[in-house]
Coordinates of C-alpha atoms and ligand atoms in Angstrom, one line a residue:
X1 CA 5.8 -25.9 34.9
X2 CA 8.7 -26.1 32.4
X3 CA 10.9 -23.1 31.9
X4 CA 11.3 -22.6 28.1
X5 CA 13.6 -20.4 26.0
X6 CA 12.3 -19.0 22.8
X7 CA 11.9 -15.9 20.7
X8 CA 8.9 -13.5 21.0
X9 CA 7.6 -10.2 19.7
X10 CA 6.3 -7.8 22.4
X11 CA 4.1 -5.8 20.2
X12 CA 3.1 -5.3 16.5
X13 CA 6.3 -3.4 15.6
X14 CA 8.9 -5.0 17.8
X15 CA 11.5 -7.4 16.5
X16 CA 11.7 -11.0 17.6
X17 CA 14.0 -11.3 20.7
X18 CA 14.9 -13.9 23.3
X19 CA 12.0 -14.6 25.7
X20 CA 11.7 -17.0 28.6
X21 CA 8.3 -18.5 29.5
X22 CA 6.6 -21.5 31.1
X23 CA 4.9 -24.4 29.5
X24 CA 2.6 -26.8 31.4
X25 CA 4.1 -29.9 33.0
X26 CA 3.3 -32.9 30.7
X27 CA 0.1 -34.8 31.7
X28 CA -0.7 -38.5 31.1
X29 CA -1.9 -37.8 27.5
X30 CA 0.9 -35.4 26.6
X31 CA 3.9 -35.7 24.4
X32 CA 6.9 -33.6 25.5
X33 CA 8.9 -32.6 22.4
X34 CA 12.4 -31.2 22.1
X35 CA 12.1 -28.9 19.0
X36 CA 14.7 -29.5 16.3
X37 CA 13.3 -27.4 13.4
X38 CA 10.6 -24.8 12.9
X39 CA 9.5 -23.4 9.6
X40 CA 8.7 -19.7 9.1
X41 CA 5.2 -19.4 7.6
X42 CA 3.9 -16.1 6.2
X43 CA 1.1 -16.4 8.8
X44 CA 3.8 -15.9 11.5
X45 CA 4.6 -12.5 9.9
X46 CA 0.8 -11.6 9.7
X47 CA 0.3 -12.6 13.3
X48 CA 3.4 -10.8 14.7
X49 CA 2.4 -7.6 12.9
X50 CA -1.3 -7.9 13.9
X51 CA -2.3 -7.9 10.2
X52 CA -5.5 -9.8 11.0
X53 CA -6.2 -8.0 14.3
X54 CA -6.6 -10.1 17.5
X55 CA -2.9 -10.6 18.1
X56 CA -1.9 -10.9 21.7
X57 CA 1.6 -10.3 23.1
X58 CA 4.2 -11.4 24.0
X59 CA 3.8 -13.8 21.0
X60 CA 6.1 -16.8 20.3
X61 CA 5.2 -17.7 16.7
X62 CA 5.9 -21.0 14.9
X63 CA 3.6 -23.8 13.8
X64 CA 5.8 -25.9 11.5
X65 CA 7.4 -27.9 14.2
X66 CA 9.6 -31.0 14.0
X67 CA 11.2 -32.5 17.1
X68 CA 12.3 -35.5 19.1
X69 CA 10.1 -36.9 21.9
X70 CA 11.7 -36.3 25.3
X71 CA 8.9 -37.9 27.3
X72 CA 5.5 -39.5 26.7
X73 CA 2.7 -39.5 29.3
X74 CA 1.4 -42.8 30.8
X75 CA -1.6 -43.0 28.4
X76 CA 0.3 -42.0 25.3
X77 CA 0.1 -44.9 22.8
X78 CA 1.7 -43.7 19.5
X79 CA 4.9 -42.2 20.7
X80 CA 7.9 -43.2 22.8
X81 CA 11.1 -41.4 23.9
X82 CA 13.4 -40.7 20.9
X83 CA 10.7 -40.8 18.2
X84 CA 10.5 -37.9 15.7
X85 CA 7.2 -36.0 15.9
X86 CA 5.5 -33.1 14.2
X87 CA 3.2 -30.4 15.5
X88 CA 1.3 -28.0 13.2
X89 CA -1.2 -25.2 13.6
X90 CA -3.4 -26.7 16.3
X91 CA -2.8 -28.2 19.7
X92 CA -6.4 -28.9 20.9
X93 CA -10.1 -28.9 19.8
X94 CA -13.4 -29.7 21.5
X95 CA -13.4 -33.4 20.2
X96 CA -17.3 -33.4 20.4
X97 CA -18.7 -31.2 17.6
X98 CA -19.6 -32.5 14.2
X99 CA -16.3 -31.2 12.7
X100 CA -14.1 -32.8 15.4
X101 CA -16.0 -36.1 15.0
X102 CA -15.4 -36.0 11.3
X103 CA -11.6 -35.5 11.8
X104 CA -11.8 -31.9 10.7
X105 CA -10.5 -30.4 14.0
X106 CA -9.5 -27.2 12.1
X107 CA -13.1 -26.4 11.7
X108 CA -14.0 -27.2 15.3
X109 CA -17.2 -25.3 16.2
X110 CA -15.9 -24.2 19.6
X111 CA -12.7 -23.0 17.8
X112 CA -9.5 -25.0 17.9
X113 CA -6.7 -24.0 20.2
X114 CA -4.1 -22.7 17.9
X115 CA -0.4 -23.5 18.5
X116 CA 0.2 -19.8 19.3
X117 CA -1.8 -16.6 19.8
X118 CA -4.5 -18.7 21.3
X119 CA -5.7 -19.8 24.8
X120 CA -5.8 -23.3 26.3
X121 CA -9.4 -24.4 27.1
X122 CA -8.7 -25.6 30.6
X123 CA -6.8 -22.7 32.2
X124 CA -7.0 -19.9 29.6
X125 CA -3.2 -19.7 29.5
X126 CA -1.7 -18.3 26.3
X127 CA -0.2 -20.8 23.8
X128 CA 3.3 -20.3 22.6
X129 CA 4.6 -21.6 19.3
X130 CA 7.6 -23.3 17.9
X131 CA 10.3 -20.6 17.8
X132 CA 11.4 -22.2 21.1
X133 CA 13.3 -25.2 22.5
X134 CA 10.4 -27.5 23.6
X135 CA 6.7 -27.9 23.5
X136 CA 4.1 -30.0 25.3
X137 CA 1.1 -31.2 23.2
X138 CA -1.7 -33.7 23.6
X139 CA -1.0 -36.9 21.6
X140 CA -4.0 -36.4 19.2
X141 CA -2.4 -33.2 17.9
X142 CA 1.0 -34.8 17.3
X143 CA 1.9 -36.6 14.1
X144 CA 4.5 -39.2 13.4
X145 CA 7.3 -38.3 11.1
X146 CA 8.1 -41.1 8.6
X147 CA 11.8 -42.0 8.9
X148 CA 12.4 -41.6 5.1
X149 CA 11.9 -37.8 5.3
X150 CA 14.7 -35.2 5.9
X151 CA 13.7 -33.6 9.1
X152 CA 14.5 -29.9 8.3
X153 CA 12.7 -30.1 5.0
X154 CA 9.8 -31.8 6.6
X155 CA 9.0 -29.0 9.1
X156 CA 7.1 -26.9 6.5
X157 CA 4.9 -29.8 5.6
X158 CA 3.1 -29.2 9.0
X159 CA 1.5 -26.1 7.6
X160 CA 2.5 -25.2 4.0
X161 CA 2.2 -28.9 3.2
X162 CA -1.2 -29.7 4.7
X163 CA -2.7 -26.4 3.6
X164 CA -2.1 -27.2 0.0
X165 CA -2.6 -31.0 0.1
X166 CA -6.0 -30.8 1.8
X167 CA -7.9 -28.7 -0.8
X168 CA -6.2 -30.6 -3.7
X169 CA -7.6 -33.8 -2.1
X170 CA -11.0 -32.3 -1.2
X171 CA -11.6 -31.1 -4.8
X172 CA -10.3 -34.4 -6.1
X173 CA -7.5 -32.9 -8.3
X174 CA -5.9 -35.5 -10.5
X175 CA -5.2 -36.8 -13.9
X176 CA -6.8 -35.1 -16.9
X177 CA -7.1 -31.8 -15.0
X178 CA -5.4 -28.5 -15.7
X179 CA -4.5 -27.0 -12.3
X180 CA -3.1 -23.6 -11.5
X181 CA -1.1 -22.7 -8.4
X182 CA -1.1 -19.0 -7.8
X183 CA 1.9 -17.5 -5.9
X184 CA 5.3 -19.3 -5.7
X185 CA 6.2 -19.1 -2.1
X186 CA 6.1 -21.5 0.8
X187 CA 2.6 -22.8 0.1
X188 CA 2.8 -22.5 -3.7
X189 CA 5.9 -24.6 -4.1
X190 CA 4.3 -27.4 -2.1
X191 CA 1.1 -26.9 -4.2
X192 CA 3.1 -27.6 -7.4
X193 CA 4.7 -30.7 -5.9
X194 CA 1.4 -32.2 -4.7
X195 CA -0.7 -31.4 -7.8
X196 CA 2.0 -33.0 -9.9
X197 CA 2.2 -36.1 -7.8
X198 CA -1.6 -36.4 -8.0
X199 CA -1.3 -36.5 -11.7
X200 CA -2.6 -33.1 -12.8
X201 CA -1.2 -30.8 -15.5
X202 CA 0.2 -28.0 -13.4
X203 CA 0.6 -24.4 -14.3
X204 CA 2.5 -22.0 -12.0
X205 CA 0.8 -18.6 -12.0
X206 CA 3.3 -16.0 -10.7
X207 CA 4.0 -12.3 -10.6
X208 CA 7.8 -13.1 -10.7
X209 CA 9.2 -14.1 -14.1
X210 CA 12.6 -14.9 -12.4
X211 CA 10.9 -17.8 -10.6
X212 CA 9.9 -19.5 -13.9
X213 CA 13.0 -21.8 -14.0
X214 CA 12.4 -22.9 -10.4
X215 CA 8.7 -23.5 -11.1
X216 CA 9.6 -26.0 -13.8
X217 CA 12.2 -27.7 -11.7
X218 CA 9.6 -28.0 -8.9
X219 CA 7.3 -29.9 -11.3
X220 CA 5.2 -27.3 -13.1
X221 CA 4.5 -28.1 -16.7
X222 CA 4.0 -24.4 -17.7
X223 CA 4.5 -21.0 -16.2
X224 CA 2.0 -18.2 -16.6
X225 CA 3.0 -14.6 -15.7
X226 CA -0.1 -13.1 -14.1
X227 CA 1.1 -9.5 -15.0
X228 CA 1.0 -10.3 -18.7
X229 CA -2.7 -9.7 -19.8
X230 CA -2.1 -11.4 -23.2
X231 CA -0.8 -14.6 -21.6
X232 CA -3.7 -14.5 -19.0
X233 CA -6.2 -14.1 -21.9
X234 CA -4.6 -17.1 -23.7
X235 CA -5.3 -19.3 -20.6
X236 CA -8.8 -17.9 -20.1
X237 CA -11.6 -20.4 -19.4
X238 CA -9.2 -23.3 -19.3
X239 CA -8.5 -24.4 -15.7
X240 CA -10.4 -27.0 -13.7
X241 CA -8.9 -25.8 -10.4
X242 CA -6.9 -22.9 -9.0
X243 CA -5.1 -22.9 -5.7
X244 CA -4.6 -19.2 -4.7
X245 CA -1.9 -18.6 -2.1
X246 CA -1.5 -14.8 -2.4
X247 CA -1.1 -13.4 1.1
X248 CA -2.8 -10.0 0.7
X249 CA -5.9 -8.4 -0.7
X250 CA -5.9 -8.6 -4.5
X251 CA -8.2 -8.5 -7.5
X252 CA -9.8 -12.0 -7.9
X253 CA -11.5 -11.3 -11.2
X254 CA -8.5 -12.0 -13.5
X255 CA -7.9 -15.3 -11.8
X256 CA -11.6 -16.4 -11.8
X257 CA -11.7 -15.7 -15.5
X258 CA -9.1 -18.4 -16.0
X259 CA -11.6 -21.1 -14.8
X260 CA -13.4 -23.2 -17.2
X261 CA -17.1 -24.3 -16.8
X262 CA -17.7 -25.5 -13.2
X263 CA -14.1 -24.7 -12.2
X264 CA -13.2 -23.8 -8.7
X265 CA -10.7 -21.4 -7.2
X266 CA -9.7 -22.1 -3.6
X267 CA -8.3 -19.2 -1.5
X268 CA -5.9 -20.2 1.3
X269 CA -3.9 -16.9 1.6
X270 CA -5.8 -13.7 1.9
X271 CA -7.9 -13.5 5.0
X272 CA -8.9 -9.8 4.7
X273 CA -11.4 -8.1 2.5
X274 CA -10.6 -8.6 -1.2
X275 CA -10.5 -5.5 -3.4
X276 CA -11.7 -4.6 -5.9
X277 CA -14.9 -6.5 -5.5
X278 CA -15.5 -9.8 -7.2
X279 CA -17.8 -9.2 -10.3
X280 CA -20.9 -11.4 -10.2
X281 CA -20.4 -12.0 -13.9
X282 CA -17.0 -13.6 -13.1
X283 CA -18.7 -16.5 -11.3
X284 CA -22.1 -16.5 -13.1
X285 CA -20.5 -17.1 -16.5
X286 CA -19.2 -20.6 -16.5
X287 CA -20.9 -21.6 -13.2
X288 CA -17.6 -21.0 -11.4
X289 CA -17.0 -21.3 -7.7
X290 CA -14.7 -19.4 -5.3
X291 CA -14.1 -21.3 -2.1
X292 CA -11.7 -21.3 0.8
X293 CA -9.8 -23.9 2.9
X294 CA -7.9 -24.0 6.2
X295 CA -5.0 -26.3 6.9
X296 CA -6.3 -29.9 7.4
X297 CA -7.4 -32.3 10.2
X298 CA -4.9 -34.4 12.2
X299 CA -5.7 -37.6 10.4
X300 CA -5.3 -35.9 7.0
X301 CA -2.0 -34.3 8.2
X302 CA -0.7 -37.8 9.0
X303 CA -1.9 -39.0 5.6
X304 CA -0.1 -36.1 3.9
X305 CA 3.2 -37.0 5.6
X306 CA 2.8 -40.6 4.6
X307 CA 2.0 -39.5 1.0
X308 CA 5.2 -37.4 1.1
X309 CA 7.3 -40.3 2.2
X310 CA 5.8 -42.5 -0.6
X311 CA 6.4 -39.8 -3.2
X312 CA 9.7 -38.5 -1.8
X313 CA 8.2 -35.0 -1.4
X314 CA 9.7 -32.4 1.1
X315 CA 10.0 -28.7 1.1
X316 CA 12.8 -26.6 -0.5
X317 CA 14.3 -24.9 2.5
X318 CA 16.9 -22.3 3.6
X319 CA 18.0 -23.2 7.1
X320 CA 18.8 -20.3 9.4
X321 CA 19.9 -19.7 12.9
X322 CA 17.3 -18.2 15.2
X323 CA 19.5 -15.1 15.7
X324 CA 18.8 -14.3 12.0
X325 CA 15.0 -14.6 12.3
X326 CA 14.3 -10.9 11.9
X327 CA 16.3 -10.8 8.7
X328 CA 14.3 -13.8 7.4
X329 CA 11.0 -11.9 8.3
X330 CA 12.3 -8.9 6.2
X331 CA 13.2 -11.1 3.3
X332 CA 9.8 -13.0 3.5
X333 CA 8.0 -9.6 3.3
X334 CA 10.1 -8.7 0.2
X335 CA 9.2 -12.0 -1.6
X336 CA 12.9 -13.1 -1.2
X337 CA 12.7 -16.8 -0.1
X338 CA 13.3 -20.0 -2.0
X339 CA 11.0 -21.4 -0.8
X340 CA 10.7 -21.7 3.0
X341 CA 12.9 -20.5 5.8
X342 CA 13.4 -23.1 8.6
X343 CA 15.0 -22.3 11.9
X344 CA 17.6 -24.8 13.2
X345 CA 16.7 -24.8 16.9
X346 CA 20.2 -26.0 17.8
X347 CA 21.2 -22.3 17.4
X348 CA 18.9 -21.4 20.3
X349 CA 20.6 -23.9 22.6
X350 CA 24.2 -23.2 21.7
X351 CA 24.3 -19.4 21.2
X352 CA 21.7 -18.0 23.4
Ligands
LIG1 P1 4.9 -16.6 0.9 O1 6.0 -17.7 1.1 O2 5.2 -15.2 1.2 O3 4.4 -16.8 -0.6 C1 3.4 -16.0 -1.1 C2 3.6 -15.8 -2.6 O4 2.5 -15.1 -3.1 C3 4.8 -15.0 -3.0 O5 6.0 -15.8 -3.1 C4 4.4 -14.4 -4.3 O6 4.6 -15.4 -5.3 C5 2.9 -14.2 -4.2 N1 2.5 -12.8 -3.8 C6 2.9 -12.1 -2.8 N2 2.3 -10.9 -2.7 C7 1.5 -10.9 -3.8 C8 0.6 -9.9 -4.4 N3 0.4 -8.7 -3.8 N4 0.0 -10.2 -5.5 C9 0.2 -11.4 -6.2 N5 1.0 -12.3 -5.7 C10 1.7 -12.1 -4.5 O7 3.7 -17.0 1.8 P2 3.2 -18.4 2.3 O8 3.8 -18.8 3.6 O9 3.1 -19.3 1.2 O10 1.7 -18.0 2.8 C11 0.7 -17.6 1.8 C12 -0.5 -17.1 2.5 O11 -1.2 -18.3 3.0 C13 -0.3 -16.2 3.7 O12 -1.3 -15.2 3.7 C14 -0.5 -17.2 4.9 O13 -0.9 -16.5 6.1 C15 -1.6 -18.0 4.4 N6 -1.8 -19.3 5.0 C16 -3.0 -19.8 5.1 C17 -3.2 -21.1 5.6 C18 -4.6 -21.7 5.7 O14 -4.8 -22.6 6.4 N7 -5.5 -21.3 4.8 C19 -2.1 -21.8 6.1 C20 -0.8 -21.3 5.9 C21 -0.7 -20.0 5.4 P3 5.1 -14.9 -6.8 O15 6.4 -14.2 -6.7 O16 5.1 -16.3 -7.5 O17 4.0 -14.1 -7.4
LIG2 ZN1 1.3 -21.6 8.5
LIG3 ZN1 -14.9 -29.4 17.9

C-alpha cells in the first residue's frame, strides 16, 4: 500500500482538511501518477455536500487530474516514467457489457468505478480522488496529454471538457447550426469553445449580464440574458441545439421554447428533480427533444484532448493552493469563478 496525503471532507458539512490514506500498490496494468494539478468541478461540491445523496465519507474529491507518470506496470504499453497523463471521472468499468464494448464505459451496465465516492470492484475499497499527491489507475482509464497543451489549463478538460465535447459530437453540432450554451461556468465556457471550433453559430445563454464580455472573448457570437423575457422571446423557436449546464433544479420550459423544429436540449448539470414540471406542450410543439449526457468514454476523452491540441483549446483557469480550497468552494457556490479553479498540487507537498 502507498501512504498518500490529500484533502478530505469528513461529513456533508465539514470543510476540506488534510487527510492521510492508503492507495493500492501498483499492479502490472497500473500507472502510478504523481498529481500535478486537479480542477475543481461543481460535482465535487455536490458530492462533498451530499446534494445527490449517497455520499460516503471521508471523501477526497477531484476528477480533473493531470500528473506525471512515476511508474508503469510491466504490462503497461502506452505510458513510461516521466510522461504526462490525465485521469477523469472513472477508474474502472466491467469491460464486458455492451456499453464498455462500444467504448462508452461511462454507461457501463455494472456501473463504472468512479474516481472518488465509489468502490473498487475487486476489494470494495473506497476510491479517493485527485485532491491528493498521487493516484494509481489502470492504463485503460488513463489518457495521454498532448505536449502542446498547458498542463494546468488542461486539467479541467478531463471532466468539463469531455462532458461538453461528447454531446456536441453525439448530436453532430457543426456549421449552419445555431447552438446555445446555457450557464457560463466551468462546463459552459468549454461548451462555447468547442461549439465554436466545430463551426456552429454560438449563443451564450446566461443569468449574468456581467459575463457578456467574457462570453464573446471565449468565442460566442451573441449573448442572451435568460432573465430578460423579451430577449428570450426574440430567440424563440430558433436553436438547433442547446447544452444546458445549470447545476440545480430549474424551469426547463423557457429554454425548451428556444428550440426550433426537431431541436434538442441536452442536460448535463441538474441531476435532481426539475421543477416546475416540463409542459408536454413544450416538447410536442416543434417535435422537440430533451436529453441527457454523462462525461464521455475513454477513447472519446483521448480524441477530445487531441482535438484540443489541434485547435489550441484549453480551459481558462484560476490556479490556487490547496490550502485555499474551502474558499474556492465558497466562491464556486456563489458563481464567482472565471472559469475553473485548479489546485496546484505542489502546494500540498511544500506547505503541508
Ligand atoms: P459552475 O462552474 O458552477 O457553472 C454553472 C453555471 O450555471 C454558473 O456559472 C451559472 O452561469 C449557471 N447557474 C448557476 N446556478 C444557476 C441557476 N440557479 N439558474 C440558472 N443558471 C445557473 O458548474 P460546472 O462545474 O460547470 O458544473 C455544472 C453542472 O454540471 C454541475 O451540476 C455538475 O455537477 C454537472 N456536471 C455534470 C457532468 C456530466 O457528466 N453530466 C460532468 C461534470 C459536471 P451564468 O452565471 O452564466 O448563468
Ligand atoms: Zn466533474
Ligand atoms: Zn461495462
